[in-house]
Amino acid sequence: MQGRDGVQWLAVAGLFSMVCGTARADGLADLNAALARLQGLSPVKAQVESKSWRKEGEGKEAEEDSGQATVAVESGPAGLQVLYGKDLLAKVEAEQRAKVKDPKVKTPIGFALGEMKATELRSMVSAAGALSREIDEAVFSSEKADSYKGKPARLLSFTLSLDKVPEKDRKYVKKFDGGIEVWIAADGTPLASQFHIDVSGRAFVVVSFTQKTDETRQYGVQGDRLLLLLRKESRNTTSGAGEKVESKIVKTLQLQS
């Protein structure tokens, strides 16, 4: 009798393990299905605002730059268009003229526009492709029940490898930690994600360095498109050879009718 009970227990345990394994795999399958479903070409119009800050150095010698700018973007079957308003262009022109007279003058709008790269703007209005590429480069590690903004969600975790570091720099790395966490809805639609990399090492015997990047993202859906974002925050800290650089970027996307 004990033998049969033991066999039955093992069978139940094995079935439970299979079910749990399937449940864990389903989250990744649901996410991939949602990303495939949300790579739409339906037209979308939006405004993207970028607020940027950068500090280089420490103490009295530190130099800071900050700025804010807004551009309009339109995306559809024909591709991506970025529209710079007349007022914005006039302010950029005024900054450049002031820079000619005084090379030390700050150019906050030009500084913020430097973060409005085409690839970045495209990933905001067509976010499914960018997120799909990121998780393809990572290793799925776990899934668990969680919540996002007070509602039930599933949290998928991925591990990043040293491949994220340029090949020529890998020999200097002593410590690397990187990962991606993605919160998804019941149907697999991404709700938010976090991306982090922490690297440290030593180059040329005497020069030690560290780099830490943290980024949070929030997603939304418009028709058959996944949008990044309704908000995005990015922080980056780099130090080495006696120098330290810190930066923060916040981008906000607002849909336009």
Coordinates of C-alpha atoms in Angstrom, one line a residue:
M1 CA 0.0 0.0 0.0
Q2 CA 2.8 2.3 0.9
G3 CA 4.5 1.5 -2.3
R4 CA 1.4 2.4 -4.3
D5 CA 1.0 5.6 -2.3
G6 CA 4.6 6.5 -3.0
V7 CA 4.1 5.9 -6.7
Q8 CA 0.9 7.9 -6.8
W9 CA 2.6 10.8 -4.9
L10 CA 5.5 10.8 -7.4
A11 CA 3.0 10.8 -10.3
V12 CA 1.1 13.7 -8.8
A13 CA 4.4 15.6 -8.1
G14 CA 5.5 15.0 -11.6
L15 CA 2.2 16.2 -13.1
F16 CA 2.4 19.3 -10.8
S17 CA 5.9 20.0 -12.0
M18 CA 4.8 19.6 -15.7
V19 CA 1.9 22.0 -15.1
C20 CA 4.1 24.6 -13.4
G21 CA 6.7 24.3 -16.1
T22 CA 4.0 24.8 -18.8
A23 CA 2.6 27.8 -16.9
R24 CA 6.1 29.4 -16.7
A25 CA 6.6 28.9 -20.4
D26 CA 3.1 30.3 -21.3
G27 CA 4.1 33.8 -20.1
L28 CA 6.9 34.0 -22.6
A29 CA 4.8 32.5 -25.4
D30 CA 2.0 35.0 -24.6
L31 CA 4.4 37.9 -24.6
N32 CA 5.9 36.8 -28.0
A33 CA 2.4 36.4 -29.4
A34 CA 1.4 39.9 -28.2
L35 CA 4.5 41.4 -29.7
A36 CA 3.8 39.8 -33.1
R37 CA 0.2 41.0 -32.9
L38 CA 1.1 44.6 -32.0
Q39 CA 3.6 45.4 -34.8
G40 CA 0.9 47.3 -36.7
L41 CA 1.2 49.9 -39.5
S42 CA -2.0 51.9 -38.6
P43 CA -1.3 55.6 -38.7
V44 CA -0.4 57.3 -35.4
K45 CA 0.3 60.9 -34.4
A46 CA 2.0 61.9 -31.2
Q47 CA 4.1 64.4 -29.4
V48 CA 7.3 63.4 -27.7
E49 CA 8.8 65.5 -25.0
S50 CA 12.4 64.9 -23.8
K51 CA 13.9 66.3 -20.6
S52 CA 17.6 65.7 -20.4
W53 CA 20.2 66.2 -17.6
R54 CA 23.9 65.5 -17.6
K55 CA 26.6 66.2 -15.0
E56 CA 30.3 65.6 -15.7
G57 CA 32.9 65.8 -13.0
E58 CA 32.5 66.4 -9.3
G59 CA 32.6 69.3 -6.9
K60 CA 33.3 72.9 -8.1
E61 CA 34.7 71.5 -11.4
A62 CA 31.5 69.7 -12.3
E63 CA 29.7 70.8 -15.5
E64 CA 26.0 70.4 -15.8
D65 CA 23.7 70.6 -18.9
S66 CA 20.0 70.3 -19.0
G67 CA 17.2 70.9 -21.5
Q68 CA 13.7 70.2 -22.6
A69 CA 12.2 70.0 -26.1
T70 CA 9.1 68.6 -27.8
V71 CA 8.7 67.3 -31.4
A72 CA 5.8 65.9 -33.3
V73 CA 6.0 62.4 -34.8
E74 CA 3.8 60.7 -37.4
S75 CA 4.1 57.0 -38.2
G76 CA 2.3 54.9 -40.8
P77 CA 2.7 52.7 -43.8
A78 CA 5.0 55.3 -45.5
G79 CA 7.4 55.4 -42.5
L80 CA 8.3 57.8 -39.8
Q81 CA 8.2 61.6 -39.9
V82 CA 9.5 64.0 -37.3
L83 CA 8.2 67.5 -37.3
Y84 CA 10.0 70.4 -35.7
G85 CA 7.7 73.4 -35.0
K86 CA 8.6 76.9 -36.1
D87 CA 9.0 78.2 -32.5
L88 CA 11.3 75.3 -31.7
L89 CA 13.5 75.9 -34.7
A90 CA 13.6 79.7 -33.9
K91 CA 14.8 78.9 -30.4
V92 CA 17.5 76.5 -31.8
E93 CA 18.7 79.3 -34.1
A94 CA 18.8 81.8 -31.3
E95 CA 20.9 79.3 -29.2
Q96 CA 23.3 78.8 -32.1
R97 CA 23.8 82.5 -32.6
A98 CA 24.4 83.0 -28.9
K99 CA 27.0 80.1 -29.0
V100 CA 28.9 81.9 -31.8
K101 CA 29.3 85.0 -29.5
D102 CA 30.1 83.0 -26.4
P103 CA 31.3 79.4 -26.8
K104 CA 30.5 78.7 -23.1
V105 CA 26.8 79.6 -23.4
K106 CA 24.4 76.8 -22.7
T107 CA 22.2 75.4 -25.4
P108 CA 19.4 73.6 -23.5
I109 CA 17.1 73.0 -26.5
G110 CA 19.8 71.7 -28.7
F111 CA 21.0 69.5 -25.8
A112 CA 17.6 67.9 -25.4
L113 CA 17.1 67.5 -29.2
G114 CA 20.3 65.4 -29.1
E115 CA 18.3 62.7 -27.4
M116 CA 15.7 62.7 -30.1
K117 CA 17.4 60.2 -32.4
A118 CA 15.3 58.6 -35.2
T119 CA 15.8 55.1 -33.8
E120 CA 14.6 56.2 -30.4
L121 CA 11.6 57.9 -31.7
R122 CA 10.7 54.9 -33.9
S123 CA 10.9 52.6 -30.9
M124 CA 8.4 54.8 -29.1
V125 CA 5.7 54.7 -31.7
S126 CA 6.5 51.1 -32.8
A127 CA 7.7 49.5 -29.5
A128 CA 7.0 45.8 -30.2
G129 CA 10.0 45.3 -32.5
A130 CA 12.4 46.9 -30.1
L131 CA 11.2 44.9 -27.1
S132 CA 11.2 41.7 -29.2
R133 CA 14.8 42.2 -30.2
E134 CA 15.8 42.9 -26.6
I135 CA 14.3 39.7 -25.2
D136 CA 15.7 37.7 -28.1
E137 CA 19.2 38.8 -26.9
A138 CA 18.4 37.8 -23.3
V139 CA 17.8 34.4 -21.5
F140 CA 14.4 33.8 -20.0
S141 CA 14.9 33.0 -16.3
S142 CA 11.5 33.1 -14.5
E143 CA 7.9 34.0 -14.4
K144 CA 5.7 34.8 -11.3
A145 CA 2.4 36.3 -10.5
D146 CA 2.6 40.0 -9.6
S147 CA 0.7 43.3 -10.0
Y148 CA 1.1 46.5 -11.9
K149 CA -0.6 49.7 -10.8
G150 CA -2.8 47.7 -8.5
K151 CA -4.0 45.2 -11.1
P152 CA -3.0 41.5 -11.5
A153 CA 0.0 41.0 -13.9
R154 CA 2.7 38.5 -14.6
L155 CA 6.4 39.4 -14.2
L156 CA 8.8 37.8 -16.6
S157 CA 12.5 38.0 -15.8
F158 CA 15.4 37.7 -18.3
T159 CA 19.2 37.7 -17.8
L160 CA 21.6 39.6 -20.0
S161 CA 25.0 38.3 -20.9
L162 CA 28.4 40.0 -21.3
D163 CA 27.6 40.2 -25.0
K164 CA 25.9 43.5 -24.3
V165 CA 29.4 44.9 -23.7
P166 CA 31.3 45.8 -27.0
E167 CA 33.7 42.9 -27.8
K168 CA 36.8 45.0 -27.7
D169 CA 36.0 46.0 -24.0
R170 CA 35.0 42.6 -22.6
K171 CA 38.6 41.7 -21.6
Y172 CA 38.6 44.5 -19.1
V173 CA 35.3 43.6 -17.4
K174 CA 35.6 41.9 -14.0
K175 CA 32.0 42.1 -12.9
F176 CA 28.8 42.1 -15.0
D177 CA 25.2 42.0 -14.0
G178 CA 22.3 42.7 -16.3
G179 CA 18.6 41.9 -16.7
I180 CA 15.2 42.8 -18.0
E181 CA 11.9 42.5 -16.2
V182 CA 8.7 42.7 -18.2
W183 CA 5.2 43.0 -16.7
I184 CA 2.5 41.6 -18.9
A185 CA -1.3 41.5 -18.9
A186 CA -3.4 38.3 -19.0
D187 CA -3.2 38.3 -22.8
G188 CA 0.6 38.9 -22.9
T189 CA 0.4 42.6 -23.7
P190 CA 3.5 44.4 -22.2
L191 CA 2.5 46.8 -19.4
A192 CA 5.9 48.0 -18.3
S193 CA 9.6 46.9 -18.2
Q194 CA 12.8 47.5 -16.4
F195 CA 16.3 47.2 -17.9
H196 CA 19.5 47.3 -15.9
I197 CA 23.2 46.8 -16.5
D198 CA 26.0 47.1 -13.9
V199 CA 29.5 46.7 -15.2
S200 CA 32.9 47.2 -13.4
G201 CA 36.5 46.4 -14.3
R202 CA 40.0 47.5 -14.8
A203 CA 41.8 48.7 -17.9
F204 CA 45.5 49.3 -18.4
V205 CA 46.3 48.0 -14.9
V206 CA 45.7 51.2 -13.0
V207 CA 42.4 52.5 -14.4
S208 CA 39.3 51.1 -12.8
F209 CA 35.8 51.9 -14.1
T210 CA 32.1 51.3 -13.3
Q211 CA 29.0 51.9 -15.4
K212 CA 25.5 51.5 -14.2
T213 CA 22.4 51.9 -16.4
D214 CA 18.8 51.7 -15.2
E215 CA 15.7 52.3 -17.3
T216 CA 12.0 52.0 -16.7
R217 CA 9.4 52.0 -19.4
Q218 CA 5.6 52.1 -19.5
Y219 CA 3.7 50.8 -22.6
G220 CA 0.3 51.6 -24.1
V221 CA -1.7 50.2 -27.0
Q222 CA -3.2 52.2 -29.9
G223 CA -5.0 50.0 -32.4
D224 CA -2.6 47.4 -33.5
R225 CA 0.5 49.2 -32.2
L226 CA 2.5 48.9 -29.0
L227 CA 3.6 52.3 -27.9
L228 CA 6.7 53.2 -25.8
L229 CA 5.5 54.9 -23.8
L230 CA 3.4 56.8 -21.9
R231 CA 6.6 57.5 -19.9
K232 CA 10.2 56.5 -19.8
E233 CA 13.0 57.2 -17.4
S234 CA 16.6 56.4 -18.0
R235 CA 19.6 56.9 -15.6
N236 CA 23.2 56.3 -16.4
T237 CA 26.3 56.6 -14.2
T238 CA 29.8 56.1 -15.4
S239 CA 33.1 56.6 -13.5
G240 CA 36.7 55.9 -14.3
A241 CA 40.1 57.5 -14.5
G242 CA 39.1 60.1 -11.9
E243 CA 36.1 61.2 -14.0
K244 CA 32.4 60.7 -13.2
V245 CA 29.4 61.2 -15.6
E246 CA 25.8 61.1 -14.5
S247 CA 22.8 61.5 -16.8
K248 CA 19.0 61.3 -16.6
I249 CA 16.5 61.3 -19.5
V250 CA 12.8 61.4 -19.2
K251 CA 10.7 61.0 -22.4
T252 CA 6.9 61.3 -22.5
L253 CA 4.7 60.4 -25.5
Q254 CA 1.2 61.9 -25.8
L255 CA -1.1 60.7 -28.6
Q256 CA -2.6 63.4 -30.8
S257 CA -5.9 63.2 -32.6

